[in-house]
C-alpha cells in the first residue's frame, strides 16, 4: 500500500510537471498569436501609409503618337506590391524555382526531415524531425482610388540647379526671390523640399499669386552668382479615397512550421534545403529559404514575381 501511494505521488508529480509545461507552451503560443495579429495589422497599416505617401511623379518629356481606343485603360496607376509577412519562431519559408514542386510539398502536408550531426555517423546517431507544410496566403491591393486636389496657393518649382549649398540655404534664396512683388510673387507662407524628386513646393499666404506664376511656366532666378531658368508647375496633392485588397496564394513558396530547436540556425537551414531539393522526396531546386528558430520572430518581404 505504501509503495502504491509512493507511485501515485510520483505519477501525480509527473502529471503536474507536464501540466505546467503545457500551460507554459499555451502562454507562448498565445503571445505568438497576438504578435502575429499585431504584425498583420502593422503590415496593413504600413501598406496604407506607404500608399498615402506617394512620391512626387518625376517630370518626363514624352511624345504620344496614336489613338486612344479603350477608355477603360486611362487614368490607371500601376502598383508594385511590397508585402511584409510575419514569421513566427520554429518556422521557415522555402521558395522553389517551379510552382509544381511547391504544390507537391503542400499536398503531402507532413514531412520527415533527417538531421545529421556529422558526415560518417551510424543510424543511431541521426535524428529525424516532423515538419508541417502549408501554403502562403497574403493580401494584395486590388483597387486604389486617389482623389487629386490642385492647390490654389502653392506652386511646384523644378529644374533646380545642383549647387554646393545646403538645402536650407537654397530654400532661403527661393523664398527671398518669390516673396518680392516685382518678381510676380508675394509673401511665402511655407516652403518644402521634396527629397524624392529634387523639387520645391512654395505656398503663398494669399490667393491670386500662384496662378499667374504657373501661367508663365518658367522664370529666371538669380541664385548666388548665377542666373537659372526654373520651371513652375501647379501643385497637386492626393488622398486615398478607396483601397481594396484580395487574397492571393504564393505559387512557389511553402510555409514550414513545427521545426524544433535541435540544431543551430545555419545547420538547420542547410538540412531543410538538402531535404527539400531532392526529387526522390518530391522536392526540387530551391530558390530561397528563410528560417526563424524557436524564440525568435522574423518578417519576410514579398515582391512581384517577375517570372
Coordinates of C-alpha atoms in Angstrom, one line a residue:
X1 CA 0.0 0.0 0.0
X2 CA 2.9 2.4 0.9
X3 CA 4.6 1.5 -2.4
X4 CA 1.4 2.2 -4.3
X5 CA 0.9 5.5 -2.6
X6 CA 4.5 6.5 -3.4
X7 CA 4.0 5.5 -7.0
X8 CA 0.8 7.6 -7.2
X9 CA 2.6 10.6 -5.7
X10 CA 5.4 10.3 -8.3
X11 CA 2.8 9.9 -11.1
X12 CA 1.0 13.0 -9.7
X13 CA 4.2 15.0 -9.7
X14 CA 4.9 14.0 -13.3
X15 CA 1.4 15.0 -14.4
X16 CA 1.8 18.3 -12.6
X17 CA 5.1 19.0 -14.4
X18 CA 3.5 18.1 -17.7
X19 CA 0.5 20.3 -17.0
X20 CA 2.8 23.2 -16.2
X21 CA 4.8 22.6 -19.4
X22 CA 1.5 22.6 -21.4
X23 CA 0.4 25.8 -19.7
X24 CA 3.7 27.5 -20.4
X25 CA 3.6 26.4 -24.1
X26 CA 0.0 27.7 -24.3
X27 CA 1.1 31.1 -23.0
X28 CA 3.9 31.2 -25.5
X29 CA 1.5 30.3 -28.4
X30 CA -0.9 32.9 -27.2
X31 CA 1.8 35.5 -27.2
X32 CA 3.0 34.4 -30.7
X33 CA -0.6 34.6 -31.9
X34 CA -1.0 38.1 -30.5
X35 CA 2.2 39.1 -32.2
X36 CA 1.2 37.6 -35.5
X37 CA -2.1 39.5 -35.3
X38 CA -0.3 42.7 -34.5
X39 CA 2.2 42.2 -37.3
X40 CA -0.6 41.7 -39.8
X41 CA -2.3 44.9 -38.6
X42 CA 1.1 46.7 -38.9
X43 CA 1.5 45.3 -42.4
X44 CA -1.9 46.6 -43.4
X45 CA -1.2 50.0 -41.7
X46 CA 2.2 50.2 -43.3
X47 CA 0.9 49.5 -46.7
X48 CA -1.8 52.1 -46.4
X49 CA 0.7 54.6 -45.0
X50 CA 3.2 53.9 -47.8
X51 CA 0.4 54.3 -50.4
X52 CA -0.7 57.6 -48.9
X53 CA 2.9 59.0 -49.0
X54 CA 3.2 58.7 -52.8
X55 CA 6.3 60.5 -54.0
X56 CA 6.0 63.3 -56.5
X57 CA 5.9 62.0 -60.0
X58 CA 9.1 62.9 -61.9
X59 CA 8.7 65.1 -64.9
X60 CA 9.5 63.4 -68.2
X61 CA 9.1 64.7 -71.8
X62 CA 7.1 62.3 -73.9
X63 CA 5.6 62.2 -77.4
X64 CA 2.4 60.3 -77.9
X65 CA 1.7 59.1 -81.4
X66 CA -1.5 57.1 -81.9
X67 CA -5.2 56.9 -80.8
X68 CA -6.8 56.0 -77.5
X69 CA -9.2 53.2 -78.3
X70 CA -10.0 51.9 -74.8
X71 CA -11.1 54.5 -72.3
X72 CA -11.0 51.9 -69.5
X73 CA -7.2 51.9 -69.7
X74 CA -7.0 55.6 -69.0
X75 CA -6.0 57.2 -65.7
X76 CA -4.7 54.0 -64.1
X77 CA -1.8 53.7 -61.7
X78 CA 0.2 50.5 -61.7
X79 CA 1.4 49.4 -58.2
X80 CA 4.3 47.0 -57.4
X81 CA 3.4 45.2 -54.2
X82 CA 5.8 45.0 -51.3
X83 CA 4.2 42.8 -48.7
X84 CA 5.7 42.1 -45.3
X85 CA 4.8 38.6 -44.0
X86 CA 5.4 37.9 -40.2
X87 CA 7.3 34.6 -39.4
X88 CA 6.9 33.0 -36.0
X89 CA 9.6 31.0 -34.3
X90 CA 10.1 27.4 -35.4
X91 CA 9.1 28.1 -39.0
X92 CA 10.6 28.6 -42.4
X93 CA 9.7 29.9 -45.8
X94 CA 11.0 27.9 -48.8
X95 CA 10.7 29.1 -52.3
X96 CA 11.2 26.7 -55.2
X97 CA 12.1 27.5 -58.7
X98 CA 9.0 25.7 -60.0
X99 CA 5.4 26.1 -58.8
X100 CA 4.6 22.4 -59.3
X101 CA 7.2 21.4 -56.7
X102 CA 5.7 23.7 -54.1
X103 CA 2.3 22.2 -54.8
X104 CA 3.6 18.7 -54.3
X105 CA 5.2 19.6 -51.0
X106 CA 2.0 21.3 -49.8
X107 CA -0.2 18.2 -50.7
X108 CA 2.0 15.9 -48.6
X109 CA 1.4 18.2 -45.6
X110 CA 3.8 16.5 -43.2
X111 CA 7.5 15.8 -44.0
X112 CA 10.1 13.8 -42.0
X113 CA 13.4 15.6 -42.3
X114 CA 16.6 13.8 -41.4
X115 CA 19.1 15.8 -39.4
X116 CA 22.7 14.5 -39.2
X117 CA 25.3 15.8 -36.8
X118 CA 28.3 14.7 -38.8
X119 CA 29.4 13.1 -42.1
X120 CA 30.0 9.4 -41.3
X121 CA 27.6 8.6 -38.5
X122 CA 25.7 5.4 -37.7
X123 CA 21.9 5.3 -38.0
X124 CA 21.5 5.7 -34.2
X125 CA 23.4 9.0 -34.3
X126 CA 20.9 10.5 -36.7
X127 CA 17.8 12.5 -35.8
X128 CA 14.5 12.9 -37.6
X129 CA 12.0 15.7 -37.1
X130 CA 8.5 16.1 -38.5
X131 CA 7.5 19.5 -40.0
X132 CA 4.2 20.6 -41.5
X133 CA 3.9 22.2 -44.9
X134 CA 1.2 24.8 -45.7
X135 CA 0.5 27.3 -48.5
X136 CA 1.3 31.0 -48.1
X137 CA -1.7 33.3 -48.5
X138 CA -1.2 37.1 -48.5
X139 CA -3.3 40.2 -49.1
X140 CA -2.6 42.1 -52.3
X141 CA -4.0 45.6 -53.2
X142 CA -6.6 45.0 -56.0
X143 CA -8.0 48.6 -56.3
X144 CA -6.7 52.0 -55.4
X145 CA -8.5 55.3 -56.0
X146 CA -6.9 58.6 -55.2
X147 CA -8.6 62.0 -55.2
X148 CA -6.4 64.7 -56.6
X149 CA -6.7 68.3 -55.4
X150 CA -5.0 71.3 -57.0
X151 CA -3.8 73.9 -54.5
X152 CA -4.7 77.5 -55.2
X153 CA -1.8 79.0 -53.3
X154 CA 1.1 76.6 -54.0
X155 CA 3.5 76.2 -56.9
X156 CA 5.9 73.4 -57.7
X157 CA 9.4 74.6 -58.6
X158 CA 11.6 72.2 -60.6
X159 CA 14.8 72.2 -62.8
X160 CA 16.7 73.4 -59.7
X161 CA 20.5 73.7 -60.2
X162 CA 22.9 71.3 -58.5
X163 CA 24.8 73.8 -56.2
X164 CA 27.2 73.1 -53.4
X165 CA 25.0 74.8 -50.8
X166 CA 22.8 73.3 -48.1
X167 CA 19.1 72.8 -48.8
X168 CA 18.0 75.4 -46.3
X169 CA 20.2 78.0 -48.0
X170 CA 18.6 77.2 -51.3
X171 CA 15.1 77.4 -49.8
X172 CA 16.0 80.8 -48.3
X173 CA 17.1 82.1 -51.7
X174 CA 13.9 80.8 -53.4
X175 CA 11.7 82.3 -50.7
X176 CA 13.5 85.7 -50.9
X177 CA 13.0 85.8 -54.7
X178 CA 9.4 84.7 -54.8
X179 CA 8.4 86.9 -51.9
X180 CA 9.0 90.1 -54.0
X181 CA 6.1 91.5 -55.9
X182 CA 8.4 92.8 -58.7
X183 CA 9.1 89.1 -59.5
X184 CA 5.4 88.3 -59.6
X185 CA 5.5 86.8 -56.1
X186 CA 4.1 87.5 -52.6
X187 CA 4.5 86.6 -49.0
X188 CA 5.7 83.0 -48.7
X189 CA 3.8 81.1 -46.0
X190 CA 5.8 77.8 -46.2
X191 CA 8.4 76.0 -48.3
X192 CA 9.2 72.3 -48.6
X193 CA 11.9 70.4 -50.3
X194 CA 10.7 67.1 -51.9
X195 CA 13.7 64.8 -51.4
X196 CA 12.3 62.1 -53.8
X197 CA 12.2 64.4 -56.8
X198 CA 14.5 67.4 -56.2
X199 CA 11.6 69.8 -56.4
X200 CA 10.4 72.5 -54.1
X201 CA 6.8 73.4 -53.0
X202 CA 6.2 77.0 -52.2
X203 CA 2.9 78.1 -50.6
X204 CA 1.9 81.7 -50.6
X205 CA -0.1 83.5 -47.8
X206 CA -2.7 84.9 -50.2
X207 CA -4.7 83.8 -53.2
X208 CA -4.0 85.1 -56.7
X209 CA -0.2 84.8 -56.5
X210 CA 0.3 81.2 -57.7
X211 CA -1.9 81.2 -60.8
X212 CA 0.0 83.9 -62.7
X213 CA 3.3 82.3 -61.9
X214 CA 2.0 78.9 -63.1
X215 CA 0.8 80.5 -66.3
X216 CA 4.3 81.8 -67.0
X217 CA 5.6 78.3 -66.8
X218 CA 9.3 79.4 -66.4
X219 CA 11.1 82.1 -64.6
X220 CA 14.8 83.2 -64.3
X221 CA 16.0 83.2 -60.7
X222 CA 19.3 84.7 -59.5
X223 CA 21.0 82.3 -57.1
X224 CA 24.4 83.3 -55.9
X225 CA 26.4 84.5 -58.9
X226 CA 24.4 82.5 -61.5
X227 CA 21.0 83.0 -63.2
X228 CA 19.0 79.9 -63.7
X229 CA 15.7 79.2 -65.5
X230 CA 13.3 77.3 -63.2
X231 CA 10.1 75.5 -64.2
X232 CA 6.9 76.4 -62.4
X233 CA 4.0 73.9 -62.3
X234 CA 0.8 73.5 -60.4
X235 CA 1.0 71.7 -57.1
X236 CA -1.4 68.7 -56.9
X237 CA -1.9 66.6 -53.7
X238 CA -3.7 63.3 -53.4
X239 CA -5.7 61.5 -50.7
X240 CA -6.7 57.8 -50.8
X241 CA -10.5 57.6 -51.3
X242 CA -10.7 53.8 -51.8
X243 CA -8.3 50.9 -51.2
X244 CA -9.3 47.3 -51.6
X245 CA -7.4 44.0 -51.1
X246 CA -7.8 40.5 -52.4
X247 CA -6.3 37.2 -51.0
X248 CA -3.6 35.7 -53.2
X249 CA -1.6 32.5 -52.8
X250 CA 2.1 32.4 -53.4
X251 CA 2.6 29.8 -56.2
X252 CA 6.3 28.9 -55.5
X253 CA 6.5 29.4 -51.7
X254 CA 5.8 27.0 -48.9
X255 CA 5.5 27.7 -45.1
X256 CA 7.2 25.0 -42.9
X257 CA 6.1 25.0 -39.3
X258 CA 6.7 22.9 -36.1
X259 CA 10.5 23.0 -36.6
X260 CA 12.1 22.1 -33.2
X261 CA 15.1 23.9 -31.7
X262 CA 17.5 20.9 -32.0
X263 CA 20.1 22.4 -34.4
X264 CA 21.9 25.7 -34.9
X265 CA 20.3 28.2 -37.3
X266 CA 22.7 27.5 -40.2
X267 CA 22.8 23.7 -39.9
X268 CA 19.0 23.6 -39.7
X269 CA 18.7 25.8 -42.8
X270 CA 21.2 23.5 -44.6
X271 CA 19.3 20.4 -43.5
X272 CA 16.0 21.7 -44.7
X273 CA 17.4 22.8 -48.1
X274 CA 19.1 19.4 -48.6
X275 CA 15.9 17.5 -47.8
X276 CA 13.5 19.6 -50.0
X277 CA 15.7 19.8 -53.0
X278 CA 15.8 16.1 -53.5
X279 CA 13.5 14.9 -56.3
X280 CA 13.2 11.5 -54.7
X281 CA 11.3 13.2 -51.8
X282 CA 9.0 15.2 -54.1
X283 CA 11.3 18.3 -53.9
X284 CA 13.1 20.3 -56.4
X285 CA 15.6 23.2 -56.9
X286 CA 15.3 25.7 -54.1
X287 CA 15.4 29.4 -55.0
X288 CA 15.4 30.8 -51.4
X289 CA 15.0 29.6 -47.8
X290 CA 14.4 31.7 -44.7
X291 CA 14.4 30.0 -41.3
X292 CA 13.4 31.5 -37.9
X293 CA 14.4 29.5 -34.8
X294 CA 12.1 29.0 -31.8
X295 CA 12.1 32.0 -29.6
X296 CA 12.7 34.5 -32.4
X297 CA 10.5 36.3 -34.9
X298 CA 11.1 37.5 -38.4
X299 CA 9.5 39.3 -41.3
X300 CA 9.7 38.1 -44.9
X301 CA 9.3 40.6 -47.7
X302 CA 7.4 39.6 -50.9
X303 CA 7.8 41.4 -54.1
X304 CA 6.2 40.9 -57.5
X305 CA 7.3 37.7 -59.2
X306 CA 8.9 38.7 -62.5
X307 CA 8.8 35.0 -63.7

